[in-house]
XYZ file of C-alpha atoms in Angstrom:
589
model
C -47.701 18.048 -99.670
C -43.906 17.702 -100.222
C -43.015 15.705 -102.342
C -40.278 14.072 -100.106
C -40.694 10.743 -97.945
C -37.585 10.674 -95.945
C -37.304 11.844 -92.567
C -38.701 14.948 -91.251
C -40.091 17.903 -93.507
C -38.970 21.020 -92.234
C -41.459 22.959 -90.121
C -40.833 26.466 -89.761
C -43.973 27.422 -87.741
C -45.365 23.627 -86.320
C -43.746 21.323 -84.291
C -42.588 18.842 -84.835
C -41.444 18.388 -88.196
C -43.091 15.034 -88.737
C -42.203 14.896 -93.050
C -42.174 11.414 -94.525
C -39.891 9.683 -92.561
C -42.843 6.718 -92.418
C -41.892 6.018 -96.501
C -44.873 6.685 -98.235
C -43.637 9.167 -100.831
C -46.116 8.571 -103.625
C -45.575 11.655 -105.272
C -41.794 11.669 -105.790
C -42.096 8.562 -107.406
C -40.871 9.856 -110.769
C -38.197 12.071 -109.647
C -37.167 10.023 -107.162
C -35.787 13.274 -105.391
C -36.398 14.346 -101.956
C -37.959 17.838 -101.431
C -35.451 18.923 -98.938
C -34.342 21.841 -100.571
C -30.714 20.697 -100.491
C -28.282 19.659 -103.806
C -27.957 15.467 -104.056
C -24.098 14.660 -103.477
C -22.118 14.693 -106.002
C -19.161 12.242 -104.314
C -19.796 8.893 -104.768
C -22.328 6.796 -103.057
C -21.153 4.939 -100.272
C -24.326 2.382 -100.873
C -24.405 -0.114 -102.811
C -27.754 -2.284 -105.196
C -27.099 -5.820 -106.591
C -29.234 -8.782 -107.776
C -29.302 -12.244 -107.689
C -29.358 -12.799 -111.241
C -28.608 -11.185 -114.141
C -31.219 -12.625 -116.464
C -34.722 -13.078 -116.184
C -37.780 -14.047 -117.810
C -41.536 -13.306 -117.706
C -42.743 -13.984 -113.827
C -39.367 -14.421 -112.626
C -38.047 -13.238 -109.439
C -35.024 -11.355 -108.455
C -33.716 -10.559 -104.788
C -32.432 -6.999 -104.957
C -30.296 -6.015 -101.803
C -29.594 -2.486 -101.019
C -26.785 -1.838 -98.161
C -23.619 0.132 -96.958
C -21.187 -0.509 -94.843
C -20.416 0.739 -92.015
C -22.693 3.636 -93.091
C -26.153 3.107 -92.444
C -28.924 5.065 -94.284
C -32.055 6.727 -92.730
C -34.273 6.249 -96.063
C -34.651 4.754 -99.383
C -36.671 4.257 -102.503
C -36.258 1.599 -105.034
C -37.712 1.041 -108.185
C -36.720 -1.105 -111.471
C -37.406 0.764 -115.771
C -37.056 0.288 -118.154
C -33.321 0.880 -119.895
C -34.560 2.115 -122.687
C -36.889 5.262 -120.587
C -34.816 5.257 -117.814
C -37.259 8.752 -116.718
C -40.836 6.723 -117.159
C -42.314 4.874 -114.736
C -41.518 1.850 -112.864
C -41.953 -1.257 -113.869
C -42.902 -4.724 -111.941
C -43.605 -5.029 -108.670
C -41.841 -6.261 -105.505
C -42.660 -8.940 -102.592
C -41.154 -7.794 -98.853
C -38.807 -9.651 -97.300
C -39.045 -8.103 -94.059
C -42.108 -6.216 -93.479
C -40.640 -3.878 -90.387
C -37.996 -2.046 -92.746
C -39.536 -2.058 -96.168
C -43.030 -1.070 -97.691
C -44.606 -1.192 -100.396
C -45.863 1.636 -102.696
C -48.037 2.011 -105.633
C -46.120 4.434 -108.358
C -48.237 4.931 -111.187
C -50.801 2.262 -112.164
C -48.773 -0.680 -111.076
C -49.634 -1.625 -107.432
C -45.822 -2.138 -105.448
C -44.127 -0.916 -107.950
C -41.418 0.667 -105.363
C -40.045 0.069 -102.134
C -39.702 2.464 -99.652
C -38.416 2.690 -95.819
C -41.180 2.463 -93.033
C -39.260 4.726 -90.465
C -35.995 7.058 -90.248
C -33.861 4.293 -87.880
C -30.443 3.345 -89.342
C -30.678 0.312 -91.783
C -27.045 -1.632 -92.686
C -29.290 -3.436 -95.695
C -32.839 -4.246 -97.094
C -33.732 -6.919 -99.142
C -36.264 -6.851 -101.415
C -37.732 -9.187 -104.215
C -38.359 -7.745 -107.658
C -41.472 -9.949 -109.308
C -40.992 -10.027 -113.514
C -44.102 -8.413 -115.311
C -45.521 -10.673 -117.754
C -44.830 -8.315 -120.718
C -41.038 -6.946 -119.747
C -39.048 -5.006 -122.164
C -35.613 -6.558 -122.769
C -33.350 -4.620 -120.701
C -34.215 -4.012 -116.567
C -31.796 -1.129 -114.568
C -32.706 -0.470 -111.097
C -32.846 2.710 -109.444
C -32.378 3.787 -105.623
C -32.383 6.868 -103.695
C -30.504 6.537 -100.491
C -30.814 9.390 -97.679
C -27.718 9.336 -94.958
C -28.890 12.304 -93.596
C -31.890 14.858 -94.255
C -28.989 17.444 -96.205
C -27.031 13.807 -97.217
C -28.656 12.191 -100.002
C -28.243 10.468 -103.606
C -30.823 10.621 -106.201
C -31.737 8.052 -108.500
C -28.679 6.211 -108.117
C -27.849 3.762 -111.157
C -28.424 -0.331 -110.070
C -27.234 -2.978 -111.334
C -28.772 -4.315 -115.541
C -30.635 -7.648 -115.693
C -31.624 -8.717 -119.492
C -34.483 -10.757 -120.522
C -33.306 -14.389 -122.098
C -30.469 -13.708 -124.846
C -30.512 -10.075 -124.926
C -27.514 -8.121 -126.156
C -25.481 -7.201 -123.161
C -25.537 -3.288 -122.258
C -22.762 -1.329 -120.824
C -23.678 -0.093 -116.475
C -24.141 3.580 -116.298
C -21.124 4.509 -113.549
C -22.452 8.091 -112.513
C -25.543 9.040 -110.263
C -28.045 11.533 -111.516
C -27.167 14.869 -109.538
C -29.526 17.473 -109.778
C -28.291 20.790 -111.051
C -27.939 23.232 -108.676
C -28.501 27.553 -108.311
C -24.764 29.058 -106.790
C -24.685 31.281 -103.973
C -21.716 33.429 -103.015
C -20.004 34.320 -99.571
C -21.147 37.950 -98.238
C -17.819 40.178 -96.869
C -19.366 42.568 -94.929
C -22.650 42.169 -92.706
C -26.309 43.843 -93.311
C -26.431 47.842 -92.210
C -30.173 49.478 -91.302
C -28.283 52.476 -91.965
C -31.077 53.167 -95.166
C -33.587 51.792 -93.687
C -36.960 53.795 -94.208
C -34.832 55.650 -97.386
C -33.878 53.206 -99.642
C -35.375 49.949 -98.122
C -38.255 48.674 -95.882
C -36.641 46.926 -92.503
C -38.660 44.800 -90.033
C -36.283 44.308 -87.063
C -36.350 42.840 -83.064
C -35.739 44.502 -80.795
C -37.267 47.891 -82.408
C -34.101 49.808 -84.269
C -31.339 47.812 -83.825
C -28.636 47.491 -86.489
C -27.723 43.926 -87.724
C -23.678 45.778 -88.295
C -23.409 46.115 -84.528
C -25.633 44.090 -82.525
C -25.167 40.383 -82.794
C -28.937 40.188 -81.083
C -30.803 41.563 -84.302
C -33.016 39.938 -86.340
C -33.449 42.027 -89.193
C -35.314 41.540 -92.818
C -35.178 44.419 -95.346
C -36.252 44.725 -98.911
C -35.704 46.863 -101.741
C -37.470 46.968 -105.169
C -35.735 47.561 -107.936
C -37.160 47.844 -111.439
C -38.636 44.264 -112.130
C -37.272 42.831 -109.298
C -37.080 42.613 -105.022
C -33.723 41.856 -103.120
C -33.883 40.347 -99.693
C -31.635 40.672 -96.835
C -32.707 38.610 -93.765
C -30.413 38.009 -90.633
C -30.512 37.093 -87.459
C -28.112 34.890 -84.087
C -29.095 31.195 -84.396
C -27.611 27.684 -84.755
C -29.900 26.692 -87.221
C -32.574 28.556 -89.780
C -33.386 32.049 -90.391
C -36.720 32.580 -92.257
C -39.409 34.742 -93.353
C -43.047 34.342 -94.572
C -45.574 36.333 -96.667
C -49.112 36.056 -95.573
C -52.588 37.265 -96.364
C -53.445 37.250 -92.361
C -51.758 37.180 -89.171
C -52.145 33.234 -89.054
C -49.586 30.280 -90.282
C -50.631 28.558 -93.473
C -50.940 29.335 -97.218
C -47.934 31.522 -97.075
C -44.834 32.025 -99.244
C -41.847 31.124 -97.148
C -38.202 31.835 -97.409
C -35.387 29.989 -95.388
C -31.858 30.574 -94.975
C -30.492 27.120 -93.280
C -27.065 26.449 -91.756
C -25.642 23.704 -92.362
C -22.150 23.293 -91.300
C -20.138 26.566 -92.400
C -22.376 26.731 -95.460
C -26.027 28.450 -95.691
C -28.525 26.854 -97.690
C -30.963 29.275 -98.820
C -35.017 28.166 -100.548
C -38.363 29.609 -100.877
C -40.900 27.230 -99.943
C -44.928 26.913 -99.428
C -47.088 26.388 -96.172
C -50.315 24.717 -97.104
C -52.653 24.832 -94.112
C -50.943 24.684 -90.901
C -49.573 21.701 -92.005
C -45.513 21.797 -92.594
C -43.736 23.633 -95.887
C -43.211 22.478 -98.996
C -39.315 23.171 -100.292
C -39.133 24.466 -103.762
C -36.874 24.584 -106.554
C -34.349 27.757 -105.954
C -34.592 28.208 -109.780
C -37.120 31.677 -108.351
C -34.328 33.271 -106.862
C -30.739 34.572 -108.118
C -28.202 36.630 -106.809
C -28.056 34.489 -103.817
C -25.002 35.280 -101.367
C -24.691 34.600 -97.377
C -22.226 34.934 -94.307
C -21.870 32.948 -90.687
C -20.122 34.955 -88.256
C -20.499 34.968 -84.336
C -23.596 33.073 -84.442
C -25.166 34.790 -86.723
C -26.836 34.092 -90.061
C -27.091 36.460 -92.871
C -28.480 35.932 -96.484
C -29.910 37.617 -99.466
C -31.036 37.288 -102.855
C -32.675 38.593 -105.561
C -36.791 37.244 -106.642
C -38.897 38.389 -109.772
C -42.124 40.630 -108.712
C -43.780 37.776 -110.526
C -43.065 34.793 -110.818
C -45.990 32.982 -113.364
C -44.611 29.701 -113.758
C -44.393 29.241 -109.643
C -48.143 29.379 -108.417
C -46.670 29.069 -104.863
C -45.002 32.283 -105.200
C -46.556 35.525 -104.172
C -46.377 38.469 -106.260
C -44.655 41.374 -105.097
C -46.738 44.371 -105.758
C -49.406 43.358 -103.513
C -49.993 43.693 -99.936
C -48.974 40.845 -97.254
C -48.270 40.713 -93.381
C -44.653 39.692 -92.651
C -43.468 36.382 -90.168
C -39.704 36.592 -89.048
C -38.835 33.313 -87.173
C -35.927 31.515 -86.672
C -34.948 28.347 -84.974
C -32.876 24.720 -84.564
C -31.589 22.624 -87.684
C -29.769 19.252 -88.183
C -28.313 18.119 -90.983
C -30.010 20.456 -92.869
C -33.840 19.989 -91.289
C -35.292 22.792 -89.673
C -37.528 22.494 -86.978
C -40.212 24.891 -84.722
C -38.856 28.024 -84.164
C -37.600 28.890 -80.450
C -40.422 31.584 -80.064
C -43.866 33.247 -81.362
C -42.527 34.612 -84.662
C -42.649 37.975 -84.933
C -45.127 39.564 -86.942
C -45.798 43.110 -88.832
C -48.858 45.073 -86.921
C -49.539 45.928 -90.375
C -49.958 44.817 -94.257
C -46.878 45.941 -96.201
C -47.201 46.202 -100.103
C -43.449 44.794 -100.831
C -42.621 47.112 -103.853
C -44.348 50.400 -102.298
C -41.746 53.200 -100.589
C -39.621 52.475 -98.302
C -40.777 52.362 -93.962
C -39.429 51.292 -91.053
C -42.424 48.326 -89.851
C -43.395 47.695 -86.447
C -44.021 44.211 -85.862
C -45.317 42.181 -82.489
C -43.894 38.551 -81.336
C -47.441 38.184 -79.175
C -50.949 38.361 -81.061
C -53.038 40.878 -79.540
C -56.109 38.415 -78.297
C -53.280 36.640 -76.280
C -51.880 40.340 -75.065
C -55.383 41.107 -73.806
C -55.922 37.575 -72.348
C -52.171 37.809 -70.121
C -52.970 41.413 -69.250
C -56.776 40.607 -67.826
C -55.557 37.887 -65.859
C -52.686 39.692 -64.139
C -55.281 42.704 -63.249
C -57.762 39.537 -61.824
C -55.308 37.415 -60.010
C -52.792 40.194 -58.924
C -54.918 43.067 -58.276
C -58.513 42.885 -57.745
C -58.474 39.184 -56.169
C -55.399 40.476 -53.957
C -56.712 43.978 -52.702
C -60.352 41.907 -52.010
C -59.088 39.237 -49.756
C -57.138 41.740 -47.784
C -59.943 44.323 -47.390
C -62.191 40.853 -46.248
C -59.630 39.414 -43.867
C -58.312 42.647 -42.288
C -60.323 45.626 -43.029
C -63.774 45.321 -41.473
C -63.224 47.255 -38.435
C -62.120 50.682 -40.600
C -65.753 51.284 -41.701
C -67.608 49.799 -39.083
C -70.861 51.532 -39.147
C -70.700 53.388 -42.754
C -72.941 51.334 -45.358
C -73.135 51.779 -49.275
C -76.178 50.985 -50.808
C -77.533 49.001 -47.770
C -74.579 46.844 -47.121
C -71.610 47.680 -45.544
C -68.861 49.426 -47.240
C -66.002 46.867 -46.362
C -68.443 44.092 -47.931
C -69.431 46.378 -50.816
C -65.652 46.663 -52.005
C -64.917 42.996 -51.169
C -68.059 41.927 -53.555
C -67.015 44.511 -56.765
C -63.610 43.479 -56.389
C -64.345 39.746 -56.243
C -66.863 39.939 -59.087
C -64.660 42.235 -61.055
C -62.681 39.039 -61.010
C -64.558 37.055 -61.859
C -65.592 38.851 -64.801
C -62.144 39.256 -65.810
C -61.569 35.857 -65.595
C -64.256 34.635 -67.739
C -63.432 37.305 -70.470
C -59.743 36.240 -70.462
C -60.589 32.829 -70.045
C -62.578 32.967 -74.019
C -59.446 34.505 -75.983
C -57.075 31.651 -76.212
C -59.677 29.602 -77.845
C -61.078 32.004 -80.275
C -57.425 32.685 -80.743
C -56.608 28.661 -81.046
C -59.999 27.906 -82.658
C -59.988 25.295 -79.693
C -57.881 23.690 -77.303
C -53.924 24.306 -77.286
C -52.360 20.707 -77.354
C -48.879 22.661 -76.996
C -49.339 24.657 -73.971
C -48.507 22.346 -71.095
C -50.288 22.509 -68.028
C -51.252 26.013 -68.703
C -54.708 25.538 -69.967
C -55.561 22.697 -67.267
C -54.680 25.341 -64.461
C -56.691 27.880 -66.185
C -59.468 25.894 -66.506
C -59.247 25.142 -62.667
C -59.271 28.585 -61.880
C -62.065 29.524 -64.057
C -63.959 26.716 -61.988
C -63.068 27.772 -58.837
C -63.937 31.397 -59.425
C -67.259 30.587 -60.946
C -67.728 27.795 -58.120
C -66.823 30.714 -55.341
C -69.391 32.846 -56.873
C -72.119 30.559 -56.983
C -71.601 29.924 -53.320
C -71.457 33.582 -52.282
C -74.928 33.979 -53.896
C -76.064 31.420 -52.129
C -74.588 31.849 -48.658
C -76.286 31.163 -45.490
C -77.658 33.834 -42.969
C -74.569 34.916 -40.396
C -76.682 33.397 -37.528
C -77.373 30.238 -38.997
C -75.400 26.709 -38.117
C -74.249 26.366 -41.653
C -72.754 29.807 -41.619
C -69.199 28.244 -40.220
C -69.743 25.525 -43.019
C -69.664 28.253 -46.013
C -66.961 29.714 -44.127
C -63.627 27.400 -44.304
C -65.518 26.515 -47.795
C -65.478 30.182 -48.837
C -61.753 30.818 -47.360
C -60.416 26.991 -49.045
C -61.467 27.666 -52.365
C -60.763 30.920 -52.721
C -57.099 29.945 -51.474
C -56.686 27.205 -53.989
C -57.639 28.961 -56.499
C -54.997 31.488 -55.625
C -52.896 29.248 -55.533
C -53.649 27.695 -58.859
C -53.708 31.189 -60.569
C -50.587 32.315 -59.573
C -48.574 28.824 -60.942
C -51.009 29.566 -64.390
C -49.250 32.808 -64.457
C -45.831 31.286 -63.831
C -46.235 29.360 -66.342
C -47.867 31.310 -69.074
C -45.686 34.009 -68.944
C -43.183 31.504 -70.997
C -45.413 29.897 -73.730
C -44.552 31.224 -76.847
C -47.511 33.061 -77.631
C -46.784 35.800 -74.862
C -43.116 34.660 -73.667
C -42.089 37.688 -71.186
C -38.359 38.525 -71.355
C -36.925 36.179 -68.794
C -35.565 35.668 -66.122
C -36.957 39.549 -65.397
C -40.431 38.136 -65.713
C -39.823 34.908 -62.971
C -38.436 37.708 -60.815
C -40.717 40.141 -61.124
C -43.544 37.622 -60.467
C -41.740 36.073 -57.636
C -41.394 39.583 -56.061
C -44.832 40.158 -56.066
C -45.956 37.159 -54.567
C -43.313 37.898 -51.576
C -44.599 40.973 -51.451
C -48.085 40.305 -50.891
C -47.282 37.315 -48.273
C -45.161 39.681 -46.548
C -48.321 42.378 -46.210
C -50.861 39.751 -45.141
C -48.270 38.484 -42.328
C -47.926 42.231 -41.340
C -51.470 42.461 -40.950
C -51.937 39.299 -39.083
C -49.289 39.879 -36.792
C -50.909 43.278 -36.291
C -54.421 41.753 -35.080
C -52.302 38.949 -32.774
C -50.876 41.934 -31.576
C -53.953 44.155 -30.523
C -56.096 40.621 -29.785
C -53.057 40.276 -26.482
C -52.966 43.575 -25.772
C -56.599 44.311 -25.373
C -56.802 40.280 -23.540
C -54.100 41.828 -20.984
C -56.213 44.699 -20.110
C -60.316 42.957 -20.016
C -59.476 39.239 -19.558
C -63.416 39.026 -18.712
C -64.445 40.863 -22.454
C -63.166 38.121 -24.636
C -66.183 37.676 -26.550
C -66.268 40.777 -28.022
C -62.575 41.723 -28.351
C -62.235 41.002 -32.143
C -65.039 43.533 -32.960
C -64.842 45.866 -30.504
C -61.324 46.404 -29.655
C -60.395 46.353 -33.749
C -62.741 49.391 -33.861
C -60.792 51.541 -31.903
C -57.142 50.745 -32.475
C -54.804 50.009 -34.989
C -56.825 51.891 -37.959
C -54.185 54.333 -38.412
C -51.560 50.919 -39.112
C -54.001 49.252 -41.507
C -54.973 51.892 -43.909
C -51.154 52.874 -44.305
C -50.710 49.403 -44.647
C -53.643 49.361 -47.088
C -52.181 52.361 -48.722
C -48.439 50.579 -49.315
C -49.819 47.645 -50.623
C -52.308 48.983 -53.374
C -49.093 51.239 -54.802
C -47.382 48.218 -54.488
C -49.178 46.077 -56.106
C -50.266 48.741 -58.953
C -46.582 49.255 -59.673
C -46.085 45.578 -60.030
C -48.554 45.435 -62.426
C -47.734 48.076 -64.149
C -44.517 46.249 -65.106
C -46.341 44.045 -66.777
C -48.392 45.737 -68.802
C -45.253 47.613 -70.024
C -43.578 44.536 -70.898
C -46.513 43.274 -72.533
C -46.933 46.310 -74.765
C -43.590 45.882 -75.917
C -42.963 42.229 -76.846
C-alpha cells in the first residue's frame, strides 16, 4: 500500500489512479510524508495552524484551525507531540467539527489521534478540536501536512506551542521539515541506438528506430557495468515515461521505474506494483547518477541502480531474468495516470546483466492476437462468402450433390459452422486472458456476447429446421435470414470497436478505413448480385409471362452463371486480401 493519503496514487498500468485522496493514511502517520515520489517544498508554506489557547490542562480542549488564503489545499493531516519527541507518536485525540471535510484516524494506539481530509476538493480552512489526554507532558506542538497539489506539498509543518499550567515558555520552531532530496542533472544531447545489440540491450517501438532522430521512439536500453546497471528510457509524451520488471507477462508484483514531467523538470523514482492494485513510490536513495532532458515532446532519463539492492526488498536484482513493460502516459501536477495504450512488452525473458541484444517486444498479448484474428476470419470471411453462396449461388450447381446434399448447401453449412466454431473459440480468450469479465472494454464485450448468442441461436435453429414443404418452412425462413442479419450487423460494430481497445489497438485511422472499405465492398457485391437476378427475373418475365412459377429456378439455371462465379471469384480475392491486412497488422503491433 502507499503510504500516502492525499489525492490520487499514481497508476502506471490501472485506471484510474484512485490513491488516498479519501484521507485514511494510517500508515504515514509517523512520517507524515506523502508517498508521491516528489521533494516537499522548500518555500514557505502558504498555510497557516493556530489555537485557541495557549495553555491547557488535563481534559481540556483546544480548537485548532488549519487554512490559507486564497490558496486552498487538496489534503491534510494533523496531529499534536509531544515537544520534547517531536518524531514519536501523536498524542490526544480530536472531536470533528464538521464531519464532511475532516476524519478521524487512529495513529498508533490512541484512537483519533489525527485528522485527515475525507476527499481531494479545495478546502479554504478546517477546524478541528484537540481533546487534552489525562496524562500530557508539559509542552504540546502541532504538526500538519498540507498538499496544494499531488507534486505541491509541505511535510510536517511546525504548529503553533500550547504549555500545560505554568510551564516555562519555549521558543516556535520557524522552519518546516523538508525531506532531503537525490539531484539529477540536465542531459545535452539525446539517447542514440547506435550500440545497441554491442554495448547495450535496447527494447524500442516501432522495431529499430533511433530515439536521436525520430521524435516517435520509445526506447529503453541498459548496460551493465561492473556492480552496477545504467538506464536510459525515452519516449514523446506530456506526462510519464516508465518501465517495469516482471516475472510474467501480467501487471502486478513488479519493480517499476518512472520518469515524470512536471513542468520543464523530470522527476525520476523506482516504485512497486503489489497486485494489480496501483504502485507504491519509493525513496530515490536506489538510484544515482540520475540526469534527464525535455525537448519536442519528448522525455528522456537515465540513471544508474546497484545489481542488488539488499536493504530495498521491492527492488529486483539484476542478474536474474525478467520480462520488460514500456508504457507511458498523462500526468498532472506530478500524478501519473493509465497509460494511453497496452504497454508494450518483451516476447521474451531478458537476464538484465547478460550480453547485449536487440529485444522484440509486442503491445498486444498473444491470446487477444488470436481472439481479433479468429473473429475477423468468422465475421469477414466465412460468414460473408456463406451468405452469398446461400442467397445467390444455388442455381451454379443445380443437380451436383456432395455427400447426399447439395453442393451449394454443403458449402453454405461448413462455412456457417466454421463460424460458428470460430466464434466460440474466440469468444473463450478474453476471459481466460481477463480471468473474467473486462469492466474497461465498453460495449465491446456486450456485442460479443450478442453475437455469440445469435450464432449459437442460428445454429440451433438450422438443426432443427422444418421440412421445405411444410407450412412452417416460410416461418424458419425470415427467422433464419433476421438473425443471421443482426448478428451481422452486431459483429461488424464489435469489430469496429475492438479494433481500438487497448489490448489489440490497430494503427488508426488505417484500421477504421480499412474496415469501412470492406464493409462497402461487400454491400456493393451483394447489390451486384441482386441487381443481377432483378435483371434475369424481367428478362425471362418478358419472354414466358405464363412460366412465372418456375422462373427463379429454372431460368437461374441457364443464364447468368458465367456473371456470378466471376462475381464469386472477385469477391473471395477481395475479401481474402482484406483480411489479409489484418492479419499483417496484427502480427506487427
Amino acid at each position: 500500500m502507499l503510504k500516502l493519503f492525499l489525492l490520487l496514487v499514481p497508476a502506471i498500468f490501472l485506471d484510474p489512479v484512485n490513491g488516498y485522496s479519501n484521507g485514511k493514511v494510517t500508515e504515514s502517520c509517523r512520517s507524515m510524508k506523502p508517498g508521491h515520489g516528489h521533494p516537499s517544498q522548500s518555500l514557505p508554506s502558504p498555510y497557516t495552524v493556530t489555537v485557541d489557547k495557549s495553555k491547557f490542562s488535563a481534559g481540556d480542549q483546544i480548537k485548532v484551525t488549519l487554512f490559507g488564503s486564497p490558496t486552498t489545499f487538496k489534503g491534510f493531516l494533523i496531529q499534536a507531540r509531544d515537544m520534547a519527541d517531536p518524531s514519536g507518536d501523536a498524542i490526544g485525540s480530536f472531536t470533528l467539527v464538521d464531519h464532511y471535510v475532516s476524519q478521524l484516524l487512529n495513529c498508533g494506539e490512541i484512537k483519533g489521534s489525527a485528522v485527515s481530509h475525507t476527499s481531494k476538493s479545495g478546502k479554504l480552512k478546517v477546524e478541528v478540536v484537540w481533546n487534552v489526554p489525562s496524562n500530557p507532558p508539559p509542552a504540546v506542538q502541532f504538526f500538519a501536512t498540507v498538499l496544494q497539489h499531488y507534486d505541491t506539498y509541505w511535510v510536517k509543518m511546525p504548529g503553533p506551542i500550547i504549555l500545560m499550567g505554568n510551564s516555562t515558555p519555549v521558543p516556535t520552531l520557524t522552519t518546516s521539515a523538508v525531506q532531503p532530496t537525490t539531484e539529477s542533472s540536465v542531459l545535452r544531447k539525446p539517447f542514440s541506438s547506435k550500440d545497441c545489440g554491442s554495448t547495450k540491450s535496447c527494447l524500442r517501438d516501432p522495431i529499430g528506430c533511433d530515439p536521436e532522430t525520430d521524435p516517435k521512439c520509445y526506447f529503453l536500453s541498459f548496460t551493465s557495468e561492473e556492480h552496477s546497471v545504467v538506464f536510459e528510457l525515452s519516449g514523446p509524451t506530456e506526462g510519464y515515461v516508465s518501465f517495469a520488471l516482471s516475472h510474467d507477462k501480467w501487471m502486478g508484483n513488479d519493480d517499476v521505474y518512472l520518469c515524470v514531467r512536471t513542468d520543464e523538470y523530470v522527476n525520476i523514482n523506482p516504485g512497486y506494483v503489489t497486485g494489480r492494485t496501483h504502485p507504491t513510490l519509493d525513496s530515490q536513495d536506489t538510484l544515482t547518477n540520475m540526469a534527464w532532458r525535455l525537448s519536442d515532446g519528448v522525455v528522456q532519463c537515465m540513471f544508474r541502480r546497484e545489481i542488488r539492492v539488499p536493504a530495498d526488498q521491492d527492488r529486483f536484482n539484476l542478474d536474474r531474468s525478467y520480462y520488460i513493460f514500456l508504457a507511458d502516459g498523462k500526468a498532472e501536477h506530478g500524478m501519473v495516470h493509465k497509460h494511453h495504450h497496452q504497454p508494450l512488452i518483451s516476447s521474451e525473458k531478458k537476464y538484465i546483466t547478460s550480453s547485449p541484444e536487440n529485444l522484440n517486444g509486442s503491445r498486444s498479448p498473444f491470446i487477444i492476437k488470436v481472439h481479433g484474428a479468429l473473429m475477423l476470419v468468422a465475421w469477414m470471411t466465412t460468414v460473408s462468402i456463406g451468405v452469398i453462396v446461400a442467397r445467390f449461388l444455388k442455381p451454379l450447381w443445380p443437380e451436383s450433390t456432395l455427400f447426399g446434399q447439395k453442393i451449394w448447401f454443403q458449402v453454405h453449412r461448413i462455412l456457417m459452422s466454421s463460424t460458428v466454431l470460430l466464434t466460440c473459440i474466440a469468444f473463450t480468450l478474453p476471459f481466460v486472458y481477463r480471468g473474467g469479465w473486462s469492466k474497461h472494454a465498453g460495449a465491446h464485450p456486450f456485442l460479443g456476447c450478442t453475437v455469440m448468442a445469435l450464432a449459437v441461436l442460428q445454429l440451433v435453429m438450422a438443426i432443427f429446421r422444418p421440412h421445405p414443404n411444410t407450412p412452417r418452412r416460410m416461418i424458419f425462413n425470415w427467422a433464419h435470414l433476421g438473425t443471421g442479419t443482426i448478428s451481422r450487423i452486431i459483429a461488424v460494430a464489435a469489430m469496429f470497436l475492438g479494433m481500438d481497445l487497448p489490448a489489440l489497438n490497430l494503427p488508426e485511422p488505417w484500421d477504421t478505413l480499412l474496415l469501412s472499405g470492406f464493409v462497402t465492398w461487400h454491400i456493393l457485391t451483394e447489390l451486384l448480385l441482386e441487381l443481377h437476378n432483378l435483371f434475369i427475373i424481367r428478362k425471362a418475365k418478358n419472354v414466358k409471362d405464363d412460366e412465372v412459377e418456375i422462373i427463379d429456378s429454372a431460368i437461374g439455371e441457364t443464364e447468368g452463371h458465367m456473371i456470378k462465379k466471376i462475381v464469386l471469384t472477385v469477391y473471395i480475392c477481395g475479401n481474402i486480401a482484406f483480411l489479409s491486412a489484418f492479419m499483417a497488422a496484427i502480427n506487427c503491433i
